[in-house]
Coordinates of C-alpha atoms in Angstrom, one line a residue:
M6 CA 1.2 -17.6 -69.6
D7 CA 2.0 -14.0 -70.4
P8 CA 4.7 -14.0 -73.0
L9 CA 6.3 -11.0 -71.3
L10 CA 7.3 -13.3 -68.4
S11 CA 8.7 -16.1 -70.5
G12 CA 12.4 -16.0 -71.2
S13 CA 14.6 -13.2 -70.0
F14 CA 13.0 -10.7 -67.6
G15 CA 14.7 -7.3 -67.8
W16 CA 13.9 -3.8 -66.7
G17 CA 11.7 -3.2 -69.8
A18 CA 9.4 -6.0 -68.7
V19 CA 9.3 -4.6 -65.2
G20 CA 8.4 -1.2 -66.5
I21 CA 5.5 -2.7 -68.6
V22 CA 4.2 -4.6 -65.7
A23 CA 4.3 -1.5 -63.5
L24 CA 2.6 0.5 -66.3
K25 CA -0.2 -2.0 -66.6
A26 CA -0.8 -2.1 -62.9
V27 CA -1.0 1.7 -62.7
L28 CA -3.3 2.0 -65.7
A29 CA -5.6 -0.8 -64.4
F30 CA -5.9 0.8 -61.0
T31 CA -6.6 4.2 -62.6
A32 CA -9.1 2.7 -65.0
L33 CA -10.9 1.0 -62.1
L34 CA -11.1 4.2 -60.0
V35 CA -12.4 6.2 -63.0
A36 CA -15.0 3.4 -63.6
V37 CA -16.1 3.6 -60.0
I38 CA -16.6 7.3 -60.2
L39 CA -18.6 7.0 -63.4
M40 CA -20.6 4.0 -61.9
V41 CA -21.7 6.1 -58.9
W42 CA -22.9 8.9 -61.3
F43 CA -24.5 6.4 -63.7
E44 CA -26.4 4.6 -60.9
R45 CA -27.8 7.9 -59.6
K46 CA -28.8 9.0 -63.1
F47 CA -30.3 5.6 -64.1
I48 CA -32.3 5.2 -61.0
G49 CA -33.5 8.8 -61.4
D50 CA -34.7 8.1 -64.9
M51 CA -36.5 4.9 -63.8
Q52 CA -38.2 6.8 -61.0
N53 CA -39.0 9.9 -63.1
R54 CA -36.5 12.1 -61.4
I55 CA -33.6 14.2 -62.7
G56 CA -30.7 13.0 -60.6
P57 CA -27.5 14.9 -60.1
N58 CA -27.3 17.8 -62.6
K59 CA -25.6 20.7 -60.8
A60 CA -22.0 19.8 -60.2
G61 CA -20.4 19.8 -63.6
P62 CA -22.1 19.0 -67.0
F63 CA -24.9 16.4 -66.4
G64 CA -23.8 16.2 -62.8
L65 CA -20.6 14.3 -63.7
L66 CA -18.6 16.0 -60.9
Q67 CA -21.1 15.1 -58.2
T68 CA -19.2 12.0 -57.2
L69 CA -16.0 14.0 -57.0
A70 CA -17.8 16.6 -54.8
D71 CA -19.0 13.8 -52.5
G72 CA -15.4 12.4 -52.2
L73 CA -14.0 15.8 -51.3
K74 CA -16.7 16.3 -48.7
L75 CA -15.8 13.0 -47.1
A76 CA -12.1 13.8 -47.2
F77 CA -12.7 17.0 -45.1
K78 CA -14.9 15.4 -42.6
E79 CA -13.6 14.6 -39.1
D80 CA -12.0 11.1 -38.9
L81 CA -13.6 9.6 -35.7
L82 CA -12.2 6.7 -33.7
P83 CA -14.6 5.2 -31.1
D84 CA -13.2 4.9 -27.6
R85 CA -14.1 1.2 -27.3
A86 CA -12.7 0.3 -30.7
D87 CA -9.8 -1.9 -31.5
R88 CA -7.6 0.8 -33.0
F89 CA -5.4 -1.3 -35.3
V90 CA -8.2 -3.5 -36.6
F91 CA -10.5 -0.6 -37.0
R92 CA -8.0 1.2 -39.2
L93 CA -7.1 -2.0 -41.1
A94 CA -10.6 -3.2 -42.1
P95 CA -11.3 -0.6 -44.9
F96 CA -8.1 -1.7 -46.7
L97 CA -9.2 -5.4 -46.5
A98 CA -12.4 -4.4 -48.2
V99 CA -10.8 -2.5 -51.1
I100 CA -7.7 -4.6 -51.9
P101 CA -9.5 -7.8 -53.0
A102 CA -11.6 -5.8 -55.5
F103 CA -8.5 -4.5 -57.3
G104 CA -6.8 -7.9 -57.0
T105 CA -9.7 -9.5 -58.8
F106 CA -9.7 -6.9 -61.5
A107 CA -6.0 -7.4 -62.2
I108 CA -6.7 -10.9 -63.7
V109 CA -9.4 -9.7 -66.1
P110 CA -8.5 -9.5 -69.8
L111 CA -9.5 -6.0 -71.1
A112 CA -8.5 -6.2 -74.8
G113 CA -6.5 -8.2 -77.3
N114 CA -7.3 -10.1 -80.5
F115 CA -8.5 -13.6 -79.7
N116 CA -9.4 -14.5 -83.2
D117 CA -7.3 -17.0 -85.3
N118 CA -5.7 -18.5 -82.2
S119 CA -4.1 -15.2 -81.3
D120 CA -4.8 -15.7 -77.6
G121 CA -5.0 -12.0 -76.9
V122 CA -1.3 -11.3 -77.3
V123 CA -0.4 -7.6 -78.2
S124 CA 2.8 -5.7 -78.7
V125 CA 3.8 -3.0 -76.3
F126 CA 7.1 -1.1 -76.8
G127 CA 8.4 -4.1 -78.9
Q128 CA 7.4 -6.6 -76.1
K129 CA 4.7 -9.3 -76.5
T130 CA 2.2 -9.2 -73.6
L131 CA -1.4 -9.6 -72.6
V132 CA -3.8 -6.7 -71.9
Q133 CA -4.2 -7.6 -68.2
V134 CA -2.1 -7.0 -65.2
A135 CA -1.5 -10.7 -64.5
D136 CA -2.5 -14.1 -66.0
P137 CA -1.6 -16.7 -63.4
Q138 CA -2.4 -20.3 -64.4
F139 CA -4.7 -20.5 -61.3
G140 CA -6.5 -17.2 -62.0
I141 CA -10.0 -18.3 -61.2
L142 CA -8.9 -19.8 -58.0
L143 CA -7.3 -16.5 -57.1
M144 CA -10.7 -14.8 -57.9
L145 CA -12.5 -17.2 -55.5
A146 CA -9.8 -16.5 -52.8
F147 CA -10.3 -12.8 -53.1
S148 CA -14.1 -13.1 -52.9
G149 CA -13.7 -15.0 -49.7
I150 CA -11.2 -12.6 -48.2
A151 CA -13.4 -9.5 -48.9
V152 CA -15.8 -10.5 -46.1
Y153 CA -13.0 -10.1 -43.5
G154 CA -13.0 -6.3 -44.1
V155 CA -16.7 -6.2 -43.3
M156 CA -16.5 -8.6 -40.4
L157 CA -13.5 -7.0 -38.7
A158 CA -15.0 -3.5 -39.2
G159 CA -18.1 -4.5 -37.3
W160 CA -16.2 -6.4 -34.6
S161 CA -13.6 -3.7 -34.0
S162 CA -16.1 -0.8 -33.7
G163 CA -17.0 -1.7 -30.1
S164 CA -20.7 -1.4 -30.8
K165 CA -23.6 -3.9 -31.1
Y166 CA -25.2 -2.6 -34.3
P167 CA -22.0 -2.8 -36.5
L168 CA -21.3 -6.3 -35.0
L169 CA -24.8 -7.5 -36.0
G170 CA -24.2 -6.2 -39.5
S171 CA -20.9 -8.0 -39.8
V172 CA -22.3 -11.2 -38.5
R173 CA -25.0 -11.0 -41.2
A174 CA -22.3 -10.5 -43.8
S175 CA -20.4 -13.6 -42.7
A176 CA -23.6 -15.8 -42.8
Q177 CA -24.6 -14.3 -46.2
M178 CA -21.1 -14.9 -47.7
V179 CA -21.0 -18.5 -46.5
S180 CA -24.5 -19.2 -47.8
Y181 CA -23.7 -18.0 -51.4
E182 CA -20.0 -18.8 -51.7
A183 CA -20.7 -22.5 -52.2
A184 CA -23.2 -21.9 -55.0
L185 CA -20.8 -19.4 -56.7
G186 CA -18.0 -21.9 -56.5
L187 CA -20.1 -24.6 -58.1
T188 CA -21.0 -22.4 -61.0
V189 CA -17.4 -21.5 -61.5
A190 CA -16.6 -25.3 -61.5
S191 CA -19.1 -25.7 -64.3
V192 CA -17.3 -23.1 -66.4
L193 CA -13.9 -24.7 -65.7
L194 CA -15.3 -28.1 -66.6
M195 CA -16.3 -26.8 -70.1
S196 CA -13.2 -24.6 -70.5
G197 CA -10.5 -27.0 -69.2
V198 CA -8.3 -24.2 -68.0
L199 CA -8.0 -22.1 -64.8
S200 CA -6.5 -18.9 -66.4
T201 CA -8.8 -16.1 -67.3
N202 CA -7.0 -15.6 -70.6
G203 CA -7.5 -19.3 -71.5
I204 CA -11.2 -19.1 -70.7
V205 CA -11.7 -16.1 -72.9
A206 CA -9.7 -17.7 -75.7
G207 CA -11.9 -20.7 -75.6
Q208 CA -15.0 -18.6 -76.1
A209 CA -13.8 -16.9 -79.3
T210 CA -16.0 -17.0 -82.4
W211 CA -19.2 -16.7 -80.2
N212 CA -18.6 -20.0 -78.4
W213 CA -19.7 -18.5 -75.1
N214 CA -19.9 -20.5 -71.9
L215 CA -23.3 -19.0 -71.5
W216 CA -24.8 -21.7 -73.7
A217 CA -22.0 -24.1 -73.4
T218 CA -23.0 -24.6 -69.7
G219 CA -26.7 -24.4 -70.4
V220 CA -27.5 -20.9 -69.0
V221 CA -28.3 -22.2 -65.5
P222 CA -24.8 -21.6 -64.1
F223 CA -24.9 -18.1 -65.3
V224 CA -28.2 -17.4 -63.6
V225 CA -27.0 -18.9 -60.3
F226 CA -23.7 -17.0 -60.6
L227 CA -25.5 -13.7 -61.2
I228 CA -27.7 -14.2 -58.1
A229 CA -24.9 -15.4 -55.9
V230 CA -22.7 -12.5 -57.0
T231 CA -25.5 -10.0 -56.2
A232 CA -25.7 -11.5 -52.7
E233 CA -21.9 -11.5 -52.3
L234 CA -21.8 -7.8 -53.3
N235 CA -24.4 -6.9 -50.7
R236 CA -26.4 -5.3 -53.5
P237 CA -30.2 -5.1 -53.4
P238 CA -32.3 -7.2 -52.9
F239 CA -29.6 -8.8 -50.6
D240 CA -28.4 -5.6 -48.9
F241 CA -28.9 -7.0 -45.3
V242 CA -25.4 -5.9 -44.2
E243 CA -26.4 -2.2 -44.4
A244 CA -30.1 -2.7 -43.6
E245 CA -30.6 0.8 -42.2
Q246 CA -34.1 0.2 -40.9
E247 CA -32.8 -2.4 -38.5
L248 CA -29.0 -1.7 -38.0
V249 CA -28.7 2.1 -38.2
G250 CA -26.0 1.9 -40.9
G251 CA -24.7 -1.6 -40.7
F252 CA -21.1 -2.6 -40.2
N253 CA -19.8 0.9 -41.0
T254 CA -21.9 2.9 -38.6
E255 CA -18.9 4.0 -36.6
Y256 CA -16.8 5.0 -39.6
S257 CA -16.4 8.5 -41.0
S258 CA -14.3 10.5 -43.4
M259 CA -12.1 8.6 -45.8
R260 CA -12.5 5.3 -44.0
F261 CA -16.2 5.4 -44.7
A262 CA -15.4 6.5 -48.2
M263 CA -13.2 3.4 -48.7
F264 CA -16.1 1.1 -47.8
Y265 CA -18.3 3.0 -50.2
L266 CA -15.6 2.8 -52.8
S267 CA -15.2 -1.0 -52.3
E268 CA -18.9 -1.6 -52.8
F269 CA -19.0 0.0 -56.3
M270 CA -15.5 -1.2 -57.1
N271 CA -16.7 -4.8 -56.4
T272 CA -19.7 -4.2 -58.6
V273 CA -17.5 -3.2 -61.6
T274 CA -15.0 -6.0 -60.9
M275 CA -17.6 -8.8 -60.6
S276 CA -19.4 -7.6 -63.7
A277 CA -16.1 -7.9 -65.5
I278 CA -15.8 -11.4 -64.1
I279 CA -19.2 -12.3 -65.4
V280 CA -18.3 -11.0 -68.8
T281 CA -15.0 -13.0 -68.7
L282 CA -16.5 -16.3 -67.6
F283 CA -19.7 -16.4 -69.6
F284 CA -19.6 -13.9 -72.5
G285 CA -16.2 -14.1 -74.0
G286 CA -14.6 -11.0 -72.4
P287 CA -13.1 -8.8 -75.1
A288 CA -13.4 -11.6 -77.7
G289 CA -15.5 -10.6 -80.7
P290 CA -15.3 -10.0 -84.4
T291 CA -12.7 -7.4 -85.4
F292 CA -14.1 -7.0 -89.0
G293 CA -10.8 -7.9 -90.5
L294 CA -9.0 -5.0 -88.9
T295 CA -5.5 -5.4 -87.5
G296 CA -3.0 -3.3 -85.5
F297 CA -4.3 -0.9 -82.9
L298 CA -7.9 -1.1 -84.0
G299 CA -8.0 -4.9 -84.2
S300 CA -6.0 -5.6 -81.1
W301 CA -6.9 -2.8 -78.8
L302 CA -9.8 -0.5 -79.7
I303 CA -12.4 -3.0 -81.0
P304 CA -11.8 -5.7 -78.4
F305 CA -12.0 -3.1 -75.6
A306 CA -15.3 -1.8 -77.1
W307 CA -16.7 -5.3 -77.0
F308 CA -15.6 -5.7 -73.4
F309 CA -17.0 -2.3 -72.4
A310 CA -20.4 -3.0 -74.1
K311 CA -20.8 -6.3 -72.3
L312 CA -19.7 -4.7 -69.0
A313 CA -22.2 -1.9 -69.4
V314 CA -25.0 -4.3 -69.8
F315 CA -24.4 -6.0 -66.4
L316 CA -23.8 -2.7 -64.7
C317 CA -27.3 -1.7 -65.9
V318 CA -28.7 -5.0 -64.6
F319 CA -27.3 -4.4 -61.1
V320 CA -28.8 -0.9 -61.1
W321 CA -32.1 -2.2 -62.4
F322 CA -32.1 -4.7 -59.5
R323 CA -31.6 -1.9 -57.0
A324 CA -34.3 0.3 -58.5
T325 CA -37.0 -2.4 -58.7
L326 CA -36.6 -5.2 -56.2
P327 CA -37.5 -5.0 -52.5
R328 CA -35.2 -6.4 -49.9
F329 CA -35.8 -10.0 -49.0
R330 CA -36.4 -11.1 -45.4
Y331 CA -33.4 -12.7 -43.8
D332 CA -35.0 -16.2 -43.6
Q333 CA -35.8 -15.9 -47.3
L334 CA -32.1 -15.0 -48.0
M335 CA -31.0 -18.2 -46.2
E336 CA -33.6 -20.3 -47.8
I337 CA -32.7 -19.2 -51.3
G338 CA -29.0 -19.8 -50.7
W339 CA -29.2 -23.2 -49.0
K340 CA -32.3 -24.8 -50.3
R341 CA -32.4 -23.4 -53.9
M342 CA -29.1 -22.2 -55.1
I343 CA -26.7 -24.8 -53.8
P344 CA -28.8 -27.9 -54.8
L345 CA -29.4 -26.3 -58.2
A346 CA -25.8 -25.5 -58.8
L347 CA -24.6 -28.9 -57.6
G348 CA -27.2 -30.8 -59.6
W349 CA -26.4 -28.9 -62.8
F350 CA -22.7 -29.4 -62.3
L351 CA -23.4 -33.2 -62.0
V352 CA -25.5 -33.0 -65.2
L353 CA -22.7 -31.3 -67.1
T354 CA -20.2 -33.8 -65.7
A355 CA -22.3 -36.7 -66.9
V356 CA -22.7 -35.2 -70.4
K357 CA -18.9 -34.5 -70.6
V358 CA -18.0 -38.0 -69.5
G359 CA -20.6 -39.4 -71.9
Q360 CA -19.0 -37.4 -74.8
D361 CA -15.5 -38.6 -73.9
Q362 CA -16.6 -42.2 -73.6
G363 CA -18.8 -42.2 -76.6
W364 CA -22.0 -42.9 -74.7
N365 CA -25.4 -42.4 -76.1
L366 CA -26.4 -38.9 -75.1
V367 CA -30.1 -39.9 -75.0
S368 CA -29.2 -42.4 -72.2
V369 CA -27.5 -39.8 -70.3
I370 CA -30.5 -37.4 -70.5
A371 CA -32.9 -40.3 -69.6
G372 CA -30.8 -41.0 -66.5
V373 CA -30.9 -37.4 -65.5
G374 CA -34.7 -37.3 -66.1
L375 CA -35.1 -40.4 -64.0
L376 CA -33.4 -38.7 -61.1
R377 CA -35.6 -35.7 -61.6
W378 CA -38.8 -37.7 -61.7
G379 CA -37.8 -39.7 -58.6
R380 CA -37.3 -36.5 -56.6
P381 CA -40.9 -36.3 -55.3
A382 CA -40.3 -39.6 -53.4
W383 CA -37.3 -38.2 -51.5
P384 CA -39.2 -36.0 -49.0
G385 CA -41.3 -39.1 -48.1
V386 CA -38.2 -41.2 -47.4
A387 CA -36.8 -38.4 -45.3
A388 CA -40.0 -38.0 -43.4
R389 CA -40.2 -41.8 -42.6
A390 CA -36.6 -41.7 -41.4
R391 CA -37.3 -38.8 -39.1
R392 CA -40.4 -40.6 -37.6
R393 CA -38.3 -43.7 -37.0
W394 CA -35.2 -42.1 -35.4
L395 CA -36.5 -38.9 -33.7
P396 CA -38.5 -38.9 -30.5
P397 CA -42.2 -37.7 -30.8
A398 CA -42.7 -34.0 -30.1
S399 CA -44.1 -33.3 -26.7

């Protein structure tokens, strides 16, 4: 638990919490602005183009110019729209992104059992807005809530194309939320805690969950997150070739900008979650330094470097991978990701129980291999059952 909240809670603690919330929100907004610029420049480099280079040095002010342009556009409200829900939907898309980012540790010294505690104005605290004991469950709740913004935006627009885009979003989220939850369960099984700070503390000294869980949960989580973010090659919600503009077709001005903001904000947030769950977050060697360098600057540099890698990966996906067909999206989610995530979770559970009970690890692996080798017989059993119980096709 955050030591700031233990014991007496005075106005100083309230001020520190408010300061952390404001700084985290500001940092996330700045990160989104830089992410939009970086994605344009990176894709431009990969496609042998220049990218934005007119507005400000290296085109850094291009995103700001786009935001100002949207702010001065006319704010349209369709005649057949549900006015209250139409106005509410963009906020439901943005708020979960910030709520998830609030539980991410951004800095702090995690070496020598320090648990990331730093001193701010004489108060001991953590470099994150909040560290609830159920932090990962909160992240899963926010990831499930985010789809309501998309769904309600399409439904309240009073148009068929946005509605189709929002229905796609719901089906896509349901298909990949289960696999995402199973991979998080694998991480929690190895970490033994639900708080994000505890998960990072358990990965200090390079004891990352990436190899503690056997890499497979990380790969499944990365694919599931890409689908949850509606990023290419899973961008069916905004498939402009089929749905004009998707769920936000009827939106304009700042409401459209909020959906645009939420997409990139979620990309930054979920990249931070990947770093927290599998790559130790800000934990890393501090080279014997203490004070501001050892507790703030170097840990944040580790976190930023890991975060930048996954932001590059998401942009790389967008620049190189074509969009799947919708049936391929469903098949990958239900027939590949969920069985793989569930099977690997059961393997990790068997290994964990075997270690606790002193079993022979070779026997555990042999049992898993027997299940794997017996798999080719399962389709035959299912086919015989269908022939027995289902009427013949006419």
